[in-house]
Structure formats: structure tokens, C-alpha cells
Amino acid sequence: DADVTQTPRNRITKTGKRIMLECSQTKGHDRMYWYRQDPGLGLRLIYYSFDVKDINKGEISDGYSVSRQAQAKFSLSLESAIPNQTALYFCATAGQKSYNEQFFGPGTRLTVL
Amino acid sequence: TQLLEQSPQFLSIQEGENLTVYCNSSSVFSSLQWYRQEPGEGPVLLVTVVTGGEVKKLKRLTFQFGDARKDSSLHITAAQPGDTGLYLCAGYFGNEKLTFGTGTRLTIIP
């Protein structure tokens, strides 16, 4: 079984709809991250969390919110989706050590019409 | 916001050729990582470099960290079709967040 799972894998929605993307991990890591990937722009950090009570904004948090329901679960919400939020979304986890490897989920492809 | 520039953005070469991909920043990295991403999957770590001037080898892949810790390179010897993918550099700039480069999309033609 995969260590980091994301649901759904693909989603098509309409402008103005609320969308939740979910991430679960079995690696026992405290640190979790949400990234967005667009062609030619690499991965950009949306939000990150170092433990259940810790939530931090990343580079592009506007229009997004997150919830860390448990050590193993980190959800990303788009309260009112807009077309320029069409992208590939990745969840990642990392351990406590410095310069840690980040382990990525398989991604969610979101299309906002 | 720190920026990482990767070059080239796209590279298509014949099997058996050598290639080098570059990652540059105007700021000093605490450490730098290289990831490879295949279609439909998330990035997977290839290597972490920490010390200026450090060189690491992973089979046919050689990673170098610049002396000033502002740049890095990935050299592939005798490229094979299995090397095809998106190569991403990512740097820590003294904090806990990774900043990713824009990526190099590599295609190896059999």
C-alpha cells in the first residue's frame, strides 16, 4: 500500500463550488505539505503543518484553506473554486530531521470549469 | 521569495549521449535536493547535497553542489530511455520549507 494517498485522483468541478482534497499518510511523519503544480512553474507551496495544532501559510495560500484533523490526515479546501485553480495538487510528508526528504502522494488533477 | 532557475527547460537527446542540467539561485542554499517525477506520480527524491563543493554519484547520475552553495548540476552519462522524466531541484534556504525550481523535462530517444 502507498505511504501517502490522495483522494480524489481526478476531479472536474464548476466555478463557485466548494472542493475538498484529502491526504492520508502511514509514514508516521509530523510534517505535511500541500503543493500546487502548474506547467512551467514547478511546485509551489500552499500550506504546511508541522503538527496537529500547527498550520502555516505557504507561497500561494489565497483562495485555499486547510485542516489537520490528525497526525495522519491533512485536507485542502477550495471554498469557491475558480478556473485559475485548475492544476495538479500534491500532498507531501516529511520527518523531523533537517534537510528531510519529502514523500509525495500521487497527486490530484483538478479542473475548474 | 527565493527563486530557483533550472535550465534547460526542455531537453531531448539520443540514447547514449551525455547531458547536464543546471539549477541556480541568487541566494545561498542550506541544502539542495534533486527529485525526479514521472507522469501520473509525485516527485521522488534522488539526492540531497549539503556541503559546498560536494559531489555525489548515483550510478550514471552525478550531482554537484557549487562551492558557494548557490548552484547545482546534474550530469547523466550514457542516457537511457528510463531516464526520461521531469527533474526538479529544490532548496532549503535556512528554514523548513522547500523551494522548487521550474523543472527540466528530459526525453531520451531510443
CSV table of N, CA, C and O in Angstrom, one decimal, chain A:
chain,number,residue,atom,x,y,z
A,1,ASP,N,0.8,-1.2,0.0
A,1,ASP,CA,0.0,0.0,0.0
A,1,ASP,C,0.9,1.3,0.0
A,1,ASP,O,2.0,1.3,0.6
A,2,ALA,N,0.4,2.3,-0.7
A,2,ALA,CA,1.1,3.6,-0.7
A,2,ALA,C,1.2,4.2,0.6
A,2,ALA,O,0.3,4.1,1.4
A,3,ASP,N,2.4,4.9,0.9
A,3,ASP,CA,2.6,5.5,2.2
A,3,ASP,C,1.8,6.8,2.3
A,3,ASP,O,1.4,7.2,3.3
A,4,VAL,N,1.6,7.5,1.1
A,4,VAL,CA,0.9,8.8,1.1
A,4,VAL,C,-0.2,8.7,0.0
A,4,VAL,O,0.1,8.4,-1.2
A,5,THR,N,-1.4,8.8,0.4
A,5,THR,CA,-2.6,8.6,-0.5
A,5,THR,C,-3.3,9.9,-0.6
A,5,THR,O,-3.4,10.7,0.4
A,6,GLN,N,-3.9,10.2,-1.8
A,6,GLN,CA,-4.7,11.4,-2.0
A,6,GLN,C,-6.0,11.0,-2.7
A,6,GLN,O,-6.0,10.1,-3.6
A,7,THR,N,-7.1,11.6,-2.2
A,7,THR,CA,-8.4,11.4,-2.9
A,7,THR,C,-9.1,12.8,-3.1
A,7,THR,O,-8.9,13.7,-2.2
A,8,PRO,N,-9.8,12.9,-4.2
A,8,PRO,CA,-9.8,12.0,-5.3
A,8,PRO,C,-8.6,12.1,-6.2
A,8,PRO,O,-7.7,13.0,-5.9
A,9,ARG,N,-8.4,11.3,-7.2
A,9,ARG,CA,-7.2,11.4,-8.1
A,9,ARG,C,-7.5,12.4,-9.2
A,9,ARG,O,-6.6,13.0,-9.7
A,10,ASN,N,-8.8,12.5,-9.5
A,10,ASN,CA,-9.2,13.4,-10.6
A,10,ASN,C,-10.5,14.0,-10.2
A,10,ASN,O,-11.4,13.3,-9.6
A,11,ARG,N,-10.7,15.3,-10.5
A,11,ARG,CA,-12.0,16.0,-10.2
A,11,ARG,C,-12.2,17.1,-11.1
A,11,ARG,O,-11.3,17.9,-11.4
A,12,ILE,N,-13.4,17.1,-11.7
A,12,ILE,CA,-13.9,18.2,-12.5
A,12,ILE,C,-15.0,18.9,-11.8
A,12,ILE,O,-16.0,18.2,-11.4
A,13,THR,N,-14.9,20.2,-11.6
A,13,THR,CA,-16.0,20.9,-10.9
A,13,THR,C,-16.3,22.2,-11.6
A,13,THR,O,-15.6,22.6,-12.6
A,14,LYS,N,-17.2,23.0,-11.1
A,14,LYS,CA,-17.6,24.2,-11.7
A,14,LYS,C,-17.2,25.4,-10.8
A,14,LYS,O,-17.1,25.3,-9.6
A,15,THR,N,-17.1,26.5,-11.5
A,15,THR,CA,-16.7,27.8,-10.8
A,15,THR,C,-17.7,28.0,-9.6
A,15,THR,O,-18.9,27.9,-9.8
A,16,GLY,N,-17.2,28.3,-8.4
A,16,GLY,CA,-18.0,28.6,-7.3
A,16,GLY,C,-18.3,27.5,-6.4
A,16,GLY,O,-18.8,27.7,-5.2
A,17,LYS,N,-18.0,26.3,-6.8
A,17,LYS,CA,-18.2,25.1,-6.0
A,17,LYS,C,-17.1,25.0,-4.9
A,17,LYS,O,-16.0,25.4,-5.1
A,18,ARG,N,-17.5,24.4,-3.8
A,18,ARG,CA,-16.5,24.1,-2.7
A,18,ARG,C,-16.0,22.7,-2.9
A,18,ARG,O,-16.7,21.7,-3.2
A,19,ILE,N,-14.7,22.6,-2.8
A,19,ILE,CA,-14.0,21.3,-3.1
A,19,ILE,C,-13.0,21.0,-2.0
A,19,ILE,O,-12.4,21.9,-1.4
A,20,MET,N,-13.0,19.7,-1.6
A,20,MET,CA,-12.0,19.3,-0.6
A,20,MET,C,-11.2,18.2,-1.1
A,20,MET,O,-11.7,17.2,-1.7
A,21,LEU,N,-9.9,18.3,-1.0
A,21,LEU,CA,-8.9,17.3,-1.4
A,21,LEU,C,-8.3,16.7,-0.1
A,21,LEU,O,-8.0,17.5,0.8
A,22,GLU,N,-8.3,15.4,0.0
A,22,GLU,CA,-7.8,14.8,1.2
A,22,GLU,C,-6.5,14.0,1.0
A,22,GLU,O,-6.2,13.5,-0.1
A,23,CYS,N,-5.7,14.0,2.1
A,23,CYS,CA,-4.4,13.4,2.1
A,23,CYS,C,-4.3,12.6,3.4
A,23,CYS,O,-4.6,13.1,4.5
A,24,SER,N,-3.8,11.3,3.2
A,24,SER,CA,-3.6,10.5,4.4
A,24,SER,C,-2.2,9.9,4.2
A,24,SER,O,-1.7,9.6,3.1
A,25,GLN,N,-1.5,9.7,5.4
A,25,GLN,CA,-0.2,9.1,5.3
A,25,GLN,C,0.0,8.0,6.4
A,25,GLN,O,-0.6,8.2,7.5
A,26,THR,N,0.8,7.0,6.1
A,26,THR,CA,1.1,6.0,7.1
A,26,THR,C,2.5,6.0,7.5
A,26,THR,O,3.0,5.0,8.0
A,27,LYS,N,3.3,7.0,7.2
A,27,LYS,CA,4.7,7.1,7.5
A,27,LYS,C,5.0,7.5,8.9
A,27,LYS,O,6.1,7.5,9.3
A,28,GLY,N,4.0,8.0,9.6
A,28,GLY,CA,4.2,8.5,11.0
A,28,GLY,C,4.9,9.8,11.0
A,28,GLY,O,5.4,10.2,12.1
A,29,HIS,N,4.9,10.5,9.9
A,29,HIS,CA,5.6,11.8,9.9
A,29,HIS,C,4.7,12.9,10.5
A,29,HIS,O,3.4,12.9,10.4
A,30,ASP,N,5.3,13.9,11.2
A,30,ASP,CA,4.6,15.0,11.7
A,30,ASP,C,4.3,16.1,10.7
A,30,ASP,O,3.4,16.8,10.8
A,31,ARG,N,5.2,16.3,9.8
A,31,ARG,CA,5.2,17.4,8.8
A,31,ARG,C,4.4,17.0,7.6
A,31,ARG,O,4.7,16.0,7.0
A,32,MET,N,3.5,17.8,7.2
A,32,MET,CA,2.7,17.6,6.0
A,32,MET,C,2.6,18.9,5.2
A,32,MET,O,2.6,20.0,5.8
A,33,TYR,N,2.5,18.8,3.9
A,33,TYR,CA,2.5,19.9,3.0
A,33,TYR,C,1.5,19.7,1.9
A,33,TYR,O,1.2,18.6,1.4
A,34,TRP,N,1.0,20.9,1.4
A,34,TRP,CA,0.2,20.9,0.1
A,34,TRP,C,0.9,21.8,-0.9
A,34,TRP,O,1.2,22.9,-0.6
A,35,TYR,N,1.1,21.2,-2.1
A,35,TYR,CA,1.7,21.9,-3.2
A,35,TYR,C,0.7,22.0,-4.4
A,35,TYR,O,-0.1,21.1,-4.6
A,36,ARG,N,1.0,22.9,-5.2
A,36,ARG,CA,0.3,23.0,-6.5
A,36,ARG,C,1.3,23.0,-7.6
A,36,ARG,O,2.4,23.7,-7.5
A,37,GLN,N,1.1,22.3,-8.7
A,37,GLN,CA,2.0,22.2,-9.8
A,37,GLN,C,1.3,22.7,-11.1
A,37,GLN,O,0.2,22.2,-11.5
A,38,ASP,N,1.9,23.7,-11.7
A,38,ASP,CA,1.4,24.2,-13.0
A,38,ASP,C,2.6,24.1,-14.0
A,38,ASP,O,3.7,24.2,-13.6
A,39,PRO,N,2.2,23.8,-15.3
A,39,PRO,CA,3.3,23.8,-16.3
A,39,PRO,C,4.2,25.0,-16.3
A,39,PRO,O,3.7,26.1,-16.3
A,40,GLY,N,5.5,24.8,-16.3
A,40,GLY,CA,6.4,25.9,-16.3
A,40,GLY,C,6.6,26.6,-15.0
A,40,GLY,O,7.5,27.5,-15.0
A,41,LEU,N,5.9,26.2,-14.0
A,41,LEU,CA,6.0,26.9,-12.7
A,41,LEU,C,6.5,26.0,-11.6
A,41,LEU,O,6.7,26.4,-10.4
A,42,GLY,N,6.8,24.8,-11.8
A,42,GLY,CA,7.3,23.9,-10.8
A,42,GLY,C,6.2,23.6,-9.7
A,42,GLY,O,5.0,23.8,-10.0
A,43,LEU,N,6.6,23.3,-8.5
A,43,LEU,CA,5.7,23.1,-7.4
A,43,LEU,C,5.8,24.3,-6.5
A,43,LEU,O,6.8,24.8,-6.1
A,44,ARG,N,4.6,24.8,-6.1
A,44,ARG,CA,4.5,26.0,-5.2
A,44,ARG,C,3.8,25.6,-4.0
A,44,ARG,O,2.7,24.9,-4.0
A,45,LEU,N,4.3,26.0,-2.8
A,45,LEU,CA,3.7,25.6,-1.5
A,45,LEU,C,2.5,26.4,-1.2
A,45,LEU,O,2.5,27.6,-1.2
A,46,ILE,N,1.4,25.7,-0.8
A,46,ILE,CA,0.1,26.3,-0.5
A,46,ILE,C,0.0,26.5,1.0
A,46,ILE,O,-0.2,27.6,1.5
A,47,TYR,N,0.1,25.4,1.7
A,47,TYR,CA,0.1,25.4,3.2
A,47,TYR,C,1.0,24.3,3.7
A,47,TYR,O,1.2,23.3,3.0
A,48,TYR,N,1.4,24.4,5.0
A,48,TYR,CA,2.1,23.3,5.6
A,48,TYR,C,1.8,23.3,7.1
A,48,TYR,O,1.4,24.3,7.7
A,49,SER,N,2.1,22.1,7.7
A,49,SER,CA,1.8,21.9,9.1
A,49,SER,C,2.8,21.0,9.7
A,49,SER,O,3.2,19.9,9.1
A,50,PHE,N,3.4,21.4,10.8
A,50,PHE,CA,4.4,20.6,11.5
A,50,PHE,C,3.8,19.7,12.6
A,50,PHE,O,4.6,18.9,13.1
A,51,ASP,N,2.6,19.9,13.0
A,51,ASP,CA,1.9,19.0,13.9
A,51,ASP,C,0.5,19.4,13.9
A,51,ASP,O,0.1,20.3,13.2
A,52,VAL,N,-0.3,18.6,14.6
A,52,VAL,CA,-1.8,18.8,14.5
A,52,VAL,C,-2.3,20.2,14.9
A,52,VAL,O,-3.2,20.7,14.3
A,53,LYS,N,-1.6,20.9,15.7
A,53,LYS,CA,-2.0,22.2,16.2
A,53,LYS,C,-1.3,23.3,15.4
A,53,LYS,O,-1.4,24.5,15.8
A,54,ASP,N,-0.5,23.0,14.4
A,54,ASP,CA,0.3,24.0,13.7
A,54,ASP,C,-0.1,24.0,12.2
A,54,ASP,O,-0.1,23.0,11.5
A,55,ILE,N,-0.5,25.2,11.8
A,55,ILE,CA,-0.9,25.5,10.4
A,55,ILE,C,-0.2,26.7,9.9
A,55,ILE,O,-0.2,27.8,10.6
A,56,ASN,N,0.5,26.7,8.8
A,56,ASN,CA,1.2,27.8,8.2
A,56,ASN,C,0.9,28.1,6.8
A,56,ASN,O,0.8,27.1,6.0
A,57,LYS,N,0.8,29.3,6.4
A,57,LYS,CA,0.6,29.7,5.0
A,57,LYS,C,1.9,29.5,4.2
A,57,LYS,O,3.0,29.8,4.7
A,58,GLY,N,1.7,29.1,3.0
A,58,GLY,CA,2.9,29.0,2.1
A,58,GLY,C,2.9,30.2,1.1
A,58,GLY,O,2.3,31.2,1.4
A,59,GLU,N,3.5,29.9,0.0
A,59,GLU,CA,3.7,31.0,-1.0
A,59,GLU,C,2.4,31.4,-1.6
A,59,GLU,O,2.2,32.6,-2.0
A,60,ILE,N,1.4,30.6,-1.8
A,60,ILE,CA,0.2,30.9,-2.6
A,60,ILE,C,-1.1,30.4,-1.8
A,60,ILE,O,-1.9,29.7,-2.4
A,61,SER,N,-1.3,30.9,-0.6
A,61,SER,CA,-2.4,30.4,0.2
A,61,SER,C,-3.8,31.0,-0.1
A,61,SER,O,-4.8,30.5,0.3
A,62,ASP,N,-3.8,32.2,-0.8
A,62,ASP,CA,-5.1,32.9,-1.1
A,62,ASP,C,-6.0,32.0,-1.9
A,62,ASP,O,-5.6,31.4,-2.9
A,63,GLY,N,-7.3,31.9,-1.4
A,63,GLY,CA,-8.3,31.0,-2.0
A,63,GLY,C,-8.3,29.6,-1.6
A,63,GLY,O,-9.1,28.8,-2.0
A,64,TYR,N,-7.4,29.3,-0.6
A,64,TYR,CA,-7.3,27.9,-0.1
A,64,TYR,C,-7.4,27.9,1.4
A,64,TYR,O,-7.0,28.9,2.1
A,65,SER,N,-7.8,26.8,2.0
A,65,SER,CA,-7.8,26.6,3.5
A,65,SER,C,-7.4,25.2,3.7
A,65,SER,O,-7.5,24.3,2.8
A,66,VAL,N,-6.9,24.9,4.9
A,66,VAL,CA,-6.5,23.5,5.3
A,66,VAL,C,-7.0,23.1,6.6
A,66,VAL,O,-7.4,24.0,7.5
A,67,SER,N,-7.1,21.8,6.9
A,67,SER,CA,-7.4,21.3,8.2
A,67,SER,C,-6.5,20.1,8.5
A,67,SER,O,-6.4,19.2,7.6
A,68,ARG,N,-5.9,20.1,9.7
A,68,ARG,CA,-5.1,18.9,10.1
A,68,ARG,C,-5.9,18.2,11.1
A,68,ARG,O,-5.9,18.5,12.3
A,69,GLN,N,-6.6,17.2,10.7
A,69,GLN,CA,-7.6,16.5,11.5
A,69,GLN,C,-6.9,15.5,12.5
A,69,GLN,O,-7.4,15.2,13.6
A,70,ALA,N,-5.7,15.1,12.1
A,70,ALA,CA,-4.9,14.1,12.9
A,70,ALA,C,-3.5,14.1,12.3
A,70,ALA,O,-3.3,14.8,11.3
A,71,GLN,N,-2.6,13.4,13.0
A,71,GLN,CA,-1.3,13.4,12.5
A,71,GLN,C,-1.2,12.9,11.1
A,71,GLN,O,-0.4,13.4,10.3
A,72,ALA,N,-2.1,11.9,10.8
A,72,ALA,CA,-2.0,11.3,9.5
A,72,ALA,C,-2.9,11.9,8.4
A,72,ALA,O,-2.8,11.5,7.3
A,73,LYS,N,-3.6,12.9,8.7
A,73,LYS,CA,-4.6,13.5,7.8
A,73,LYS,C,-4.5,15.0,7.6
A,73,LYS,O,-4.5,15.7,8.6
A,74,PHE,N,-4.4,15.4,6.4
A,74,PHE,CA,-4.3,16.9,6.1
A,74,PHE,C,-5.1,17.2,4.9
A,74,PHE,O,-4.9,16.6,3.8
A,75,SER,N,-6.2,18.0,5.0
A,75,SER,CA,-7.1,18.3,3.9
A,75,SER,C,-6.9,19.7,3.4
A,75,SER,O,-6.7,20.6,4.2
A,76,LEU,N,-7.1,19.8,2.1
A,76,LEU,CA,-7.0,21.1,1.4
A,76,LEU,C,-8.4,21.4,0.9
A,76,LEU,O,-9.0,20.6,0.2
A,77,SER,N,-8.9,22.7,1.2
A,77,SER,CA,-10.2,23.1,0.7
A,77,SER,C,-10.1,24.3,-0.2
A,77,SER,O,-9.3,25.2,0.0
A,78,LEU,N,-10.9,24.3,-1.3
A,78,LEU,CA,-11.1,25.5,-2.1
A,78,LEU,C,-12.6,25.9,-1.8
A,78,LEU,O,-13.5,25.2,-2.2
A,79,GLU,N,-12.7,27.0,-1.1
A,79,GLU,CA,-14.1,27.4,-0.7
A,79,GLU,C,-15.0,27.8,-1.8
A,79,GLU,O,-16.2,27.5,-1.8
A,80,SER,N,-14.4,28.4,-2.8
A,80,SER,CA,-15.2,28.8,-4.0
A,80,SER,C,-14.3,28.7,-5.2
A,80,SER,O,-13.5,29.7,-5.5
A,81,ALA,N,-14.3,27.6,-5.8
A,81,ALA,CA,-13.3,27.3,-6.9
A,81,ALA,C,-13.4,28.3,-8.1
A,81,ALA,O,-14.5,28.7,-8.5
A,82,ILE,N,-12.3,28.6,-8.6
A,82,ILE,CA,-12.2,29.4,-9.8
A,82,ILE,C,-11.3,28.8,-10.9
A,82,ILE,O,-10.5,27.9,-10.5
A,83,PRO,N,-11.5,29.1,-12.1
A,83,PRO,CA,-10.8,28.4,-13.2
A,83,PRO,C,-9.2,28.4,-13.1
A,83,PRO,O,-8.6,27.4,-13.4
A,84,ASN,N,-8.7,29.5,-12.5
A,84,ASN,CA,-7.2,29.5,-12.4
A,84,ASN,C,-6.7,28.7,-11.3
A,84,ASN,O,-5.5,28.6,-11.1
A,85,GLN,N,-7.6,28.0,-10.6
A,85,GLN,CA,-7.1,27.0,-9.6
A,85,GLN,C,-7.0,25.6,-10.3
A,85,GLN,O,-6.7,24.6,-9.6
A,86,THR,N,-7.3,25.5,-11.6
A,86,THR,CA,-7.1,24.3,-12.3
A,86,THR,C,-5.6,23.9,-12.3
A,86,THR,O,-4.8,24.8,-12.7
A,87,ALA,N,-5.2,22.8,-11.7
A,87,ALA,CA,-3.8,22.4,-11.6
A,87,ALA,C,-3.7,21.0,-11.0
A,87,ALA,O,-4.7,20.3,-10.8
A,88,LEU,N,-2.5,20.6,-10.9
A,88,LEU,CA,-2.2,19.3,-10.2
A,88,LEU,C,-1.8,19.6,-8.8
A,88,LEU,O,-0.9,20.5,-8.5
A,89,TYR,N,-2.4,18.9,-7.8
A,89,TYR,CA,-2.2,19.2,-6.4
A,89,TYR,C,-1.5,18.0,-5.8
A,89,TYR,O,-2.0,16.9,-5.9
A,90,PHE,N,-0.4,18.3,-5.0
A,90,PHE,CA,0.3,17.2,-4.3
A,90,PHE,C,0.3,17.4,-2.9
A,90,PHE,O,0.6,18.6,-2.4
A,91,CYS,N,0.2,16.4,-2.1
A,91,CYS,CA,0.4,16.3,-0.7
A,91,CYS,C,1.8,15.7,-0.5
A,91,CYS,O,2.2,14.8,-1.2
A,92,ALA,N,2.5,16.1,0.6
A,92,ALA,CA,3.8,15.6,0.9
A,92,ALA,C,4.0,15.5,2.4
A,92,ALA,O,3.3,16.2,3.1
A,93,THR,N,4.8,14.6,2.8
A,93,THR,CA,5.1,14.4,4.3
A,93,THR,C,6.6,14.4,4.4
A,93,THR,O,7.4,14.1,3.5
A,94,ALA,N,7.1,14.8,5.6
A,94,ALA,CA,8.5,14.7,5.9
A,94,ALA,C,8.7,14.5,7.4
A,94,ALA,O,7.8,14.8,8.2
A,95,GLY,N,9.8,13.9,7.8
A,95,GLY,CA,10.1,13.6,9.2
A,95,GLY,C,10.7,14.9,9.8
A,95,GLY,O,10.8,16.0,9.2
A,96,GLN,N,11.3,14.7,11.0
A,96,GLN,CA,11.7,15.9,11.8
A,96,GLN,C,13.1,16.3,11.5
A,96,GLN,O,13.5,17.4,11.9
A,97,LYS,N,13.9,15.5,10.9
A,97,LYS,CA,15.3,15.8,10.7
A,97,LYS,C,15.5,17.0,9.7
A,97,LYS,O,14.7,17.2,8.9
A,98,SER,N,16.6,17.7,9.9
A,98,SER,CA,17.0,18.7,8.9
A,98,SER,C,17.2,18.1,7.5
A,98,SER,O,17.6,17.0,7.4
A,99,TYR,N,16.9,18.9,6.5
A,99,TYR,CA,17.1,18.5,5.1
A,99,TYR,C,16.4,17.3,4.8
A,99,TYR,O,16.9,16.4,4.1
A,100,ASN,N,15.2,17.1,5.4
A,100,ASN,CA,14.5,15.9,5.2
A,100,ASN,C,14.0,15.7,3.8
A,100,ASN,O,13.5,16.6,3.1
A,101,GLU,N,14.0,14.4,3.4
A,101,GLU,CA,13.3,14.0,2.1
A,101,GLU,C,11.8,14.2,2.3
A,101,GLU,O,11.3,13.9,3.4
A,102,GLN,N,11.2,14.7,1.3
A,102,GLN,CA,9.7,14.8,1.3
A,102,GLN,C,9.2,13.7,0.5
A,102,GLN,O,9.7,13.4,-0.6
A,103,PHE,N,8.1,13.0,1.0
A,103,PHE,CA,7.5,11.9,0.3
A,103,PHE,C,6.1,12.4,-0.2
A,103,PHE,O,5.3,12.9,0.5
A,104,PHE,N,6.0,12.3,-1.5
A,104,PHE,CA,4.8,12.8,-2.2
A,104,PHE,C,3.7,11.8,-2.5
A,104,PHE,O,4.0,10.6,-2.7
A,105,GLY,N,2.5,12.2,-2.4
A,105,GLY,CA,1.4,11.4,-2.9
A,105,GLY,C,1.3,11.4,-4.4
A,105,GLY,O,2.1,12.1,-5.0
A,106,PRO,N,0.4,10.7,-5.0
A,106,PRO,CA,0.3,10.6,-6.4
A,106,PRO,C,-0.3,11.8,-7.1
A,106,PRO,O,-0.3,11.9,-8.3
A,107,GLY,N,-0.9,12.7,-6.3
A,107,GLY,CA,-1.5,13.9,-6.9
A,107,GLY,C,-3.0,13.8,-7.2
A,107,GLY,O,-3.5,12.7,-7.4
A,108,THR,N,-3.6,15.0,-7.2
A,108,THR,CA,-5.0,15.1,-7.6
A,108,THR,C,-5.0,16.1,-8.8
A,108,THR,O,-4.6,17.2,-8.7
A,109,ARG,N,-5.6,15.7,-9.9
A,109,ARG,CA,-5.8,16.6,-11.0
A,109,ARG,C,-7.1,17.3,-10.9
A,109,ARG,O,-8.2,16.6,-11.0
A,110,LEU,N,-7.1,18.6,-10.7
A,110,LEU,CA,-8.4,19.3,-10.5
A,110,LEU,C,-8.6,20.2,-11.7
A,110,LEU,O,-7.7,21.0,-12.1
A,111,THR,N,-9.8,20.2,-12.3
A,111,THR,CA,-10.2,21.0,-13.3
A,111,THR,C,-11.4,21.8,-12.9
A,111,THR,O,-12.4,21.2,-12.5
A,112,VAL,N,-11.3,23.2,-13.0
A,112,VAL,CA,-12.4,24.0,-12.6
A,112,VAL,C,-12.9,24.7,-13.9
A,112,VAL,O,-12.2,25.4,-14.6
A,113,LEU,N,-14.2,24.4,-14.2
A,113,LEU,CA,-14.8,24.9,-15.5
A,113,LEU,C,-15.5,26.3,-15.3
A,113,LEU,O,-15.9,26.6,-14.2
